[in-house]
PDB file of C-alpha atoms and ligand atoms in Angstrom:
ATOM      1  CA  MET A   1      -6.308  69.659  79.783  1.00 89.00           C
ATOM      2  CA  SER A   2      -5.936  68.516  82.917  1.00 97.00           C
ATOM      3  CA  ARG A   3      -1.818  67.024  84.245  1.00 97.00           C
ATOM      4  CA  ARG A   4      -2.844  64.074  84.337  1.00 98.00           C
ATOM      5  CA  ASP A   5      -3.799  64.242  80.786  1.00 98.00           C
ATOM      6  CA  GLU A   6      -0.601  66.592  79.888  1.00 98.00           C
ATOM      7  CA  ILE A   7       1.559  64.356  81.445  1.00 98.00           C
ATOM      8  CA  ALA A   8       0.553  60.962  79.937  1.00 98.00           C
ATOM      9  CA  ALA A   9       0.708  62.853  76.384  1.00 98.00           C
ATOM     10  CA  GLY A  10       4.135  63.692  77.128  1.00 98.00           C
ATOM     11  CA  LEU A  11       5.118  60.084  78.042  1.00 98.00           C
ATOM     12  CA  ALA A  12       3.727  58.673  75.317  1.00 98.00           C
ATOM     13  CA  SER A  13       5.696  61.027  72.590  1.00 98.00           C
ATOM     14  CA  VAL A  14       8.691  60.273  73.973  1.00 98.00           C
ATOM     15  CA  ARG A  15       8.035  56.521  74.794  1.00 98.00           C
ATOM     16  CA  GLU A  16       7.410  56.497  71.057  1.00 98.00           C
ATOM     17  CA  ARG A  17      10.612  58.025  70.365  1.00 98.00           C
ATOM     18  CA  ILE A  18      12.876  55.716  72.574  1.00 98.00           C
ATOM     19  CA  ASP A  19      10.419  52.703  70.395  1.00 98.00           C
ATOM     20  CA  ARG A  20      11.428  53.991  66.705  1.00 98.00           C
ATOM     21  CA  ALA A  21      15.032  54.854  67.444  1.00 98.00           C
ATOM     22  CA  ALA A  22      15.740  51.836  68.979  1.00 98.00           C
ATOM     23  CA  THR A  23      14.334  49.939  66.044  1.00 98.00           C
ATOM     24  CA  ASP A  24      15.607  52.138  63.581  1.00 98.00           C
ATOM     25  CA  ALA A  25      19.313  50.787  65.838  1.00 98.00           C
ATOM     26  CA  GLY A  26      17.924  47.299  65.446  1.00 98.00           C
ATOM     27  CA  ARG A  27      17.627  47.086  69.267  1.00 98.00           C
ATOM     28  CA  ASP A  28      14.944  46.011  71.573  1.00 98.00           C
ATOM     29  CA  PRO A  29      12.941  49.066  72.632  1.00 98.00           C
ATOM     30  CA  ALA A  30      12.918  47.200  76.250  1.00 98.00           C
ATOM     31  CA  ALA A  31      17.340  47.438  75.880  1.00 98.00           C
ATOM     32  CA  VAL A  32      16.452  51.047  76.900  1.00 98.00           C
ATOM     33  CA  GLN A  33      14.417  52.386  80.249  1.00 98.00           C
ATOM     34  CA  LEU A  34      13.138  55.767  81.115  1.00 98.00           C
ATOM     35  CA  VAL A  35      13.912  57.740  83.522  1.00 99.00           C
ATOM     36  CA  VAL A  36      11.954  60.375  84.253  1.00 98.00           C
ATOM     37  CA  VAL A  37      13.847  63.887  85.248  1.00 98.00           C
ATOM     38  CA  THR A  38      11.748  65.434  88.332  1.00 98.00           C
ATOM     39  CA  LYS A  39      13.603  68.003  89.660  1.00 97.00           C
ATOM     40  CA  PHE A  40      11.571  71.371  89.682  1.00 97.00           C
ATOM     41  CA  PHE A  41       8.124  69.276  89.422  1.00 97.00           C
ATOM     42  CA  PRO A  42       6.373  68.684  92.524  1.00 97.00           C
ATOM     43  CA  ALA A  43       5.444  65.474  94.111  1.00 98.00           C
ATOM     44  CA  GLY A  44       2.084  64.852  92.915  1.00 98.00           C
ATOM     45  CA  ASP A  45       3.709  64.621  89.017  1.00 98.00           C
ATOM     46  CA  VAL A  46       5.745  62.252  90.534  1.00 98.00           C
ATOM     47  CA  ARG A  47       2.406  60.797  91.240  1.00 98.00           C
ATOM     48  CA  LEU A  48       0.890  60.892  88.839  1.00 98.00           C
ATOM     49  CA  LEU A  49       4.006  59.763  86.829  1.00 98.00           C
ATOM     50  CA  ALA A  50       3.714  56.737  89.011  1.00 98.00           C
ATOM     51  CA  GLU A  51       0.535  55.889  88.160  1.00 98.00           C
ATOM     52  CA  LEU A  52       1.080  56.310  84.557  1.00 98.00           C
ATOM     53  CA  GLY A  53       3.744  53.711  84.772  1.00 98.00           C
ATOM     54  CA  VAL A  54       6.729  55.162  85.087  1.00 98.00           C
ATOM     55  CA  THR A  55       9.679  52.597  87.269  1.00 98.00           C
ATOM     56  CA  ASP A  56      12.168  55.269  87.408  1.00 98.00           C
ATOM     57  CA  VAL A  57      12.647  58.810  88.471  1.00 98.00           C
ATOM     58  CA  GLY A  58      15.771  61.031  88.368  1.00 98.00           C
ATOM     59  CA  GLU A  59      17.305  64.243  90.687  1.00 98.00           C
ATOM     60  CA  ASN A  60      19.687  66.410  90.978  1.00 97.00           C
ATOM     61  CA  ARG A  61      19.446  68.451  94.381  1.00 97.00           C
ATOM     62  CA  HIS A  62      20.278  66.371  97.378  1.00 98.00           C
ATOM     63  CA  GLN A  63      17.033  68.160  98.672  1.00 97.00           C
ATOM     64  CA  GLU A  64      14.606  68.513  97.107  1.00 97.00           C
ATOM     65  CA  ALA A  65      14.625  65.242  95.786  1.00 98.00           C
ATOM     66  CA  GLN A  66      14.881  63.865 100.095  1.00 98.00           C
ATOM     67  CA  GLU A  67      11.913  65.553 100.662  1.00 98.00           C
ATOM     68  CA  LYS A  68      10.108  64.072  97.604  1.00 98.00           C
ATOM     69  CA  ALA A  69      10.795  60.701  97.975  1.00 98.00           C
ATOM     70  CA  ALA A  70       9.832  60.477 101.434  1.00 98.00           C
ATOM     71  CA  GLU A  71       6.311  62.214 100.217  1.00 98.00           C
ATOM     72  CA  CYS A  72       6.903  59.464  97.740  1.00 98.00           C
ATOM     73  CA  ALA A  73       8.038  56.561  99.530  1.00 97.00           C
ATOM     74  CA  ASP A  74       4.358  54.240  98.925  1.00 98.00           C
ATOM     75  CA  LEU A  75       4.581  54.686  94.545  1.00 98.00           C
ATOM     76  CA  GLY A  76       7.348  51.963  95.619  1.00 97.00           C
ATOM     77  CA  LEU A  77      10.257  53.683  92.772  1.00 98.00           C
ATOM     78  CA  ARG A  78      13.614  53.507  91.838  1.00 98.00           C
ATOM     79  CA  TRP A  79      14.840  56.867  92.517  1.00 98.00           C
ATOM     80  CA  HIS A  80      17.875  58.460  90.745  1.00 98.00           C
ATOM     81  CA  PHE A  81      20.593  61.202  91.613  1.00 98.00           C
ATOM     82  CA  ILE A  82      22.186  62.577  88.559  1.00 98.00           C
ATOM     83  CA  GLY A  83      23.483  66.098  89.553  1.00 97.00           C
ATOM     84  CA  GLY A  84      26.804  67.302  90.556  1.00 96.00           C
ATOM     85  CA  LEU A  85      27.362  65.719  94.411  1.00 95.00           C
ATOM     86  CA  GLN A  86      29.220  66.908  97.114  1.00 95.00           C
ATOM     87  CA  SER A  87      31.056  64.750  99.221  1.00 95.00           C
ATOM     88  CA  ASN A  88      29.480  65.954 102.697  1.00 97.00           C
ATOM     89  CA  LYS A  89      25.979  65.149 101.377  1.00 97.00           C
ATOM     90  CA  ALA A  90      27.091  61.028  99.379  1.00 98.00           C
ATOM     91  CA  ALA A  91      25.849  59.736 102.480  1.00 97.00           C
ATOM     92  CA  ALA A  92      22.888  61.644 102.526  1.00 97.00           C
ATOM     93  CA  VAL A  93      22.064  61.143  98.866  1.00 98.00           C
ATOM     94  CA  ALA A  94      22.910  57.060  99.377  1.00 97.00           C
ATOM     95  CA  ASP A  95      19.879  56.297 101.881  1.00 94.00           C
ATOM     96  CA  TRP A  96      17.303  57.557  99.270  1.00 96.00           C
ATOM     97  CA  ALA A  97      18.740  57.201  95.768  1.00 98.00           C
ATOM     98  CA  ARG A  98      18.885  53.588  94.188  1.00 98.00           C
ATOM     99  CA  VAL A  99      21.109  54.571  91.532  1.00 98.00           C
ATOM    100  CA  VAL A 100      23.936  56.829  91.994  1.00 98.00           C
ATOM    101  CA  GLU A 101      24.741  58.383  88.129  1.00 98.00           C
ATOM    102  CA  SER A 102      27.338  61.266  88.237  1.00 98.00           C
ATOM    103  CA  VAL A 103      29.925  59.542  90.837  1.00 98.00           C
ATOM    104  CA  ASP A 104      32.897  61.582  88.917  1.00 98.00           C
ATOM    105  CA  ARG A 105      35.718  61.640  91.736  1.00 97.00           C
ATOM    106  CA  VAL A 106      37.295  58.848  94.201  1.00 98.00           C
ATOM    107  CA  LYS A 107      36.672  60.883  97.401  1.00 97.00           C
ATOM    108  CA  LEU A 108      32.580  60.688  96.709  1.00 98.00           C
ATOM    109  CA  VAL A 109      32.940  56.304  97.416  1.00 98.00           C
ATOM    110  CA  GLY A 110      33.538  55.748 100.764  1.00 98.00           C
ATOM    111  CA  PRO A 111      31.006  58.458 101.921  1.00 98.00           C
ATOM    112  CA  LEU A 112      28.459  56.281  98.552  1.00 98.00           C
ATOM    113  CA  ALA A 113      29.282  53.256 100.442  1.00 98.00           C
ATOM    114  CA  ARG A 114      28.345  54.510 103.969  1.00 96.00           C
ATOM    115  CA  GLY A 115      25.335  55.467 103.610  1.00 96.00           C
ATOM    116  CA  ALA A 116      24.306  52.709 101.675  1.00 96.00           C
ATOM    117  CA  GLN A 117      23.944  50.658 104.602  1.00 91.00           C
ATOM    118  CA  SER A 118      20.410  49.340 104.109  1.00 88.00           C
ATOM    119  CA  HIS A 119      20.554  48.739 100.565  1.00 89.00           C
ATOM    120  CA  PRO A 120      22.495  48.127  97.885  1.00 91.00           C
ATOM    121  CA  LEU A 121      23.563  50.803  96.209  1.00 98.00           C
ATOM    122  CA  GLN A 122      23.992  51.259  92.097  1.00 98.00           C
ATOM    123  CA  VAL A 123      26.425  53.640  90.537  1.00 98.00           C
ATOM    124  CA  LEU A 124      27.316  54.440  87.438  1.00 98.00           C
ATOM    125  CA  LEU A 125      30.840  56.474  87.077  1.00 98.00           C
ATOM    126  CA  GLN A 126      29.988  59.799  84.776  1.00 98.00           C
ATOM    127  CA  VAL A 127      32.649  60.338  82.108  1.00 98.00           C
ATOM    128  CA  SER A 128      33.275  64.222  81.179  1.00 97.00           C
ATOM    129  CA  LEU A 129      32.589  64.289  76.762  1.00 96.00           C
ATOM    130  CA  ASP A 130      33.971  68.304  76.936  1.00 93.00           C
ATOM    131  CA  PRO A 131      36.782  69.299  76.082  1.00 85.00           C
ATOM    132  CA  PRO A 132      39.487  70.213  78.987  1.00 80.00           C
ATOM    133  CA  ASP A 133      39.168  73.524  79.391  1.00 82.00           C
ATOM    134  CA  ALA A 134      35.653  73.863  79.575  1.00 82.00           C
ATOM    135  CA  ASP A 135      33.729  75.897  82.613  1.00 79.00           C
ATOM    136  CA  GLY A 136      31.202  74.406  84.468  1.00 76.00           C
ATOM    137  CA  ARG A 137      33.045  70.904  83.568  1.00 79.00           C
ATOM    138  CA  SER A 138      31.241  67.282  84.961  1.00 85.00           C
ATOM    139  CA  GLY A 139      31.722  63.872  85.210  1.00 96.00           C
ATOM    140  CA  CYS A 140      35.450  62.366  84.937  1.00 96.00           C
ATOM    141  CA  ASP A 141      38.362  61.959  82.049  1.00 96.00           C
ATOM    142  CA  ALA A 142      37.541  58.800  80.951  1.00 97.00           C
ATOM    143  CA  ASP A 143      41.125  57.796  81.420  1.00 96.00           C
ATOM    144  CA  LEU A 144      40.679  58.499  84.859  1.00 97.00           C
ATOM    145  CA  LEU A 145      38.049  55.503  85.097  1.00 98.00           C
ATOM    146  CA  PRO A 146      39.513  52.730  85.874  1.00 98.00           C
ATOM    147  CA  ALA A 147      40.880  53.932  88.911  1.00 98.00           C
ATOM    148  CA  LEU A 148      37.404  55.096  89.899  1.00 98.00           C
ATOM    149  CA  ALA A 149      36.072  51.463  88.498  1.00 98.00           C
ATOM    150  CA  ALA A 150      38.417  49.967  91.056  1.00 98.00           C
ATOM    151  CA  ARG A 151      37.948  51.935  93.714  1.00 98.00           C
ATOM    152  CA  VAL A 152      33.377  51.275  93.271  1.00 98.00           C
ATOM    153  CA  GLU A 153      34.239  48.012  93.589  1.00 98.00           C
ATOM    154  CA  GLU A 154      36.215  47.564  96.499  1.00 98.00           C
ATOM    155  CA  GLU A 155      32.895  48.620  98.633  1.00 97.00           C
ATOM    156  CA  GLU A 156      30.722  45.721  99.423  1.00 96.00           C
ATOM    157  CA  THR A 157      27.624  47.770  99.474  1.00 96.00           C
ATOM    158  CA  LEU A 158      27.834  48.915  95.958  1.00 98.00           C
ATOM    159  CA  GLU A 159      27.356  47.949  92.423  1.00 98.00           C
ATOM    160  CA  LEU A 160      29.215  49.023  89.942  1.00 98.00           C
ATOM    161  CA  ARG A 161      26.839  49.508  87.138  1.00 98.00           C
ATOM    162  CA  GLY A 162      28.102  51.444  84.059  1.00 98.00           C
ATOM    163  CA  LEU A 163      28.273  54.583  82.711  1.00 98.00           C
ATOM    164  CA  MET A 164      26.566  58.009  82.069  1.00 98.00           C
ATOM    165  CA  ALA A 165      27.427  60.985  80.892  1.00 98.00           C
ATOM    166  CA  VAL A 166      25.853  64.442  79.191  1.00 97.00           C
ATOM    167  CA  ALA A 167      26.826  65.527  75.800  1.00 96.00           C
ATOM    168  CA  PRO A 168      28.441  69.358  75.735  1.00 95.00           C
ATOM    169  CA  LEU A 169      26.500  71.923  74.733  1.00 90.00           C
ATOM    170  CA  GLY A 170      27.507  73.691  71.904  1.00 89.00           C
ATOM    171  CA  GLU A 171      28.335  70.457  70.118  1.00 93.00           C
ATOM    172  CA  ASP A 172      26.887  67.667  67.574  1.00 96.00           C
ATOM    173  CA  PRO A 173      25.264  64.915  69.572  1.00 97.00           C
ATOM    174  CA  ALA A 174      25.872  62.319  67.409  1.00 97.00           C
ATOM    175  CA  ARG A 175      29.791  62.706  67.794  1.00 97.00           C
ATOM    176  CA  ALA A 176      29.937  63.830  71.046  1.00 97.00           C
ATOM    177  CA  PHE A 177      28.007  59.654  71.831  1.00 98.00           C
ATOM    178  CA  ALA A 178      30.109  58.216  69.631  1.00 98.00           C
ATOM    179  CA  ARG A 179      33.303  59.431  71.768  1.00 97.00           C
ATOM    180  CA  LEU A 180      31.375  57.730  74.622  1.00 98.00           C
ATOM    181  CA  SER A 181      30.565  54.668  72.071  1.00 98.00           C
ATOM    182  CA  ALA A 182      34.134  54.252  71.659  1.00 98.00           C
ATOM    183  CA  ILE A 183      34.737  55.373  75.737  1.00 98.00           C
ATOM    184  CA  ARG A 184      31.822  52.785  76.991  1.00 98.00           C
ATOM    185  CA  ALA A 185      33.563  49.918  74.786  1.00 98.00           C
ATOM    186  CA  GLY A 186      37.295  49.888  76.098  1.00 98.00           C
ATOM    187  CA  PHE A 187      35.524  50.174  79.788  1.00 98.00           C
ATOM    188  CA  LEU A 188      33.370  46.838  79.111  1.00 98.00           C
ATOM    189  CA  ALA A 189      36.205  44.917  78.324  1.00 98.00           C
ATOM    190  CA  ASP A 190      37.579  45.724  81.832  1.00 97.00           C
ATOM    191  CA  HIS A 191      33.991  45.372  83.358  1.00 98.00           C
ATOM    192  CA  PRO A 192      31.571  42.923  80.960  1.00 98.00           C
ATOM    193  CA  ARG A 193      28.556  43.659  83.464  1.00 97.00           C
ATOM    194  CA  ALA A 194      28.500  47.501  84.222  1.00 98.00           C
ATOM    195  CA  ASP A 195      27.102  47.374  80.823  1.00 98.00           C
ATOM    196  CA  TRP A 196      24.306  51.115  82.078  1.00 98.00           C
ATOM    197  CA  LEU A 197      24.779  53.030  79.392  1.00 98.00           C
ATOM    198  CA  SER A 198      23.447  56.574  80.708  1.00 98.00           C
ATOM    199  CA  ALA A 199      22.996  59.119  77.845  1.00 98.00           C
ATOM    200  CA  GLY A 200      20.299  61.114  76.201  1.00 98.00           C
ATOM    201  CA  MET A 201      18.083  63.716  77.395  1.00 98.00           C
ATOM    202  CA  SER A 202      14.306  65.530  75.344  1.00 98.00           C
ATOM    203  CA  GLY A 203      16.883  66.936  73.138  1.00 97.00           C
ATOM    204  CA  ASP A 204      19.611  64.327  72.025  1.00 98.00           C
ATOM    205  CA  LEU A 205      18.051  60.726  73.819  1.00 98.00           C
ATOM    206  CA  GLU A 206      17.811  59.839  69.561  1.00 98.00           C
ATOM    207  CA  HIS A 207      21.079  60.379  68.983  1.00 98.00           C
ATOM    208  CA  ALA A 208      21.881  58.055  72.517  1.00 98.00           C
ATOM    209  CA  VAL A 209      19.856  55.159  72.068  1.00 98.00           C
ATOM    210  CA  ARG A 210      22.213  55.033  68.527  1.00 98.00           C
ATOM    211  CA  HIS A 211      24.775  54.758  69.891  1.00 98.00           C
ATOM    212  CA  GLY A 212      24.019  52.186  72.843  1.00 98.00           C
ATOM    213  CA  ALA A 213      22.380  53.748  75.518  1.00 98.00           C
ATOM    214  CA  THR A 214      21.038  51.658  78.581  1.00 98.00           C
ATOM    215  CA  HIS A 215      18.542  54.817  80.100  1.00 98.00           C
ATOM    216  CA  VAL A 216      17.991  57.979  78.949  1.00 98.00           C
ATOM    217  CA  ARG A 217      16.775  60.805  81.184  1.00 98.00           C
ATOM    218  CA  VAL A 218      14.210  62.975  79.808  1.00 98.00           C
ATOM    219  CA  GLY A 219      12.486  65.693  81.569  1.00 98.00           C
ATOM    220  CA  SER A 220      10.764  68.496  79.401  1.00 98.00           C
ATOM    221  CA  ALA A 221      10.090  66.855  76.808  1.00 98.00           C
ATOM    222  CA  ILE A 222       7.431  65.284  79.094  1.00 98.00           C
ATOM    223  CA  LEU A 223       6.660  67.391  82.127  1.00 98.00           C
ATOM    224  CA  GLY A 224       7.236  70.811  79.803  1.00 97.00           C
ATOM    225  CA  SER A 225       9.491  73.350  80.677  1.00 94.00           C
ATOM    226  CA  ARG A 226      11.203  73.834  84.098  1.00 88.00           C
ATOM    227  CA  PRO A 227      11.272  77.452  85.997  1.00 75.00           C
ATOM    228  CA  ARG A 228      15.071  79.448  84.653  1.00 65.00           C
ATOM    229  CA  VAL A 229      15.393  79.674  88.697  1.00 53.00           C
ATOM    230  CA  LYS A 230      14.107  78.256  91.876  1.00 48.00           C
TER     231      LYS A 230
HETATM  232  C1  LIG B 301      18.167  67.993  83.773  1.00 52.04           C
HETATM  233  C2  LIG B 301      18.792  67.010  83.357  1.00 52.04           C
HETATM  234  C3  LIG B 301      18.480  65.940  82.590  1.00 52.04           C
HETATM  235  C4  LIG B 301      17.336  66.058  81.885  1.00 52.04           C
HETATM  236  O1  LIG B 301      16.965  67.780  80.610  1.00 52.04           O
HETATM  237  P1  LIG B 301      16.308  67.779  79.996  1.00 52.04           P
HETATM  238  O2  LIG B 301      16.660  68.276  78.933  1.00 52.04           O
HETATM  239  O3  LIG B 301      14.924  68.738  80.231  1.00 52.04           O
HETATM  240  O4  LIG B 301      15.325  66.020  79.448  1.00 52.04           O
HETATM  241  C5  LIG B 301      18.638  64.834  81.555  1.00 52.04           C
HETATM  242  N1  LIG B 301      19.977  65.086  82.739  1.00 52.04           N
HETATM  243  C6  LIG B 301      21.041  65.276  83.608  1.00 52.04           C
HETATM  244  C7  LIG B 301      21.878  65.553  84.290  1.00 52.04           C
HETATM  245  C8  LIG B 301      19.890  66.532  83.915  1.00 52.04           C
HETATM  246  O5  LIG B 301      20.376  67.281  84.754  1.00 52.04           O
END
């Protein structure tokens, strides 16, 4: 099987899963945007994805993504940054990314806004679904969202679009995403236009779609397993 056929098969199966989950939830499948997570995979795969109709790709490391985005600049893809963000890299990320999904603290906002001078940057706030004492926690506590959202809204080059979350390892994703859905309802009451919800990956996208995800971030179910170390 060629790499193109492999990726086409993975894409078809994930698109079918999204369609079925949306239909089961009484939602329009077209309201769920697929973001293919290409971290660790080469620019050649990104090119194949674009040929197969993918419009949105996600990366979690600045340097790797910057190089790939430059190699794939002719493809017209929308690049999402979905990883842990250091404030000293935030401005540089804003240069190639059109969506930054992992904004979890006020300190990132100024540098992102400065980096987004040449184009508007869509921003999602990452909210943590982990217990407060969990290791390797990413995302902010739900009670910090109002202040973070207010700070993003002060910046003209940033567009507050919604929320992002990752289901904690070891917890039933249905429970985690039910919690997320409640957090989002509160957030939407204050920010009705920030209606994106990025949730769901290869293993749990059905649960996320059921709980209102508008974006799913899927890597391994399309591209295969990633190498463990880089
Ligand atoms: C890697 C990653 C994904 C994709 O995970 P898969 O299990 O390969 O689908 C989604 N979201 C984030 C934040 C990631 O880092």
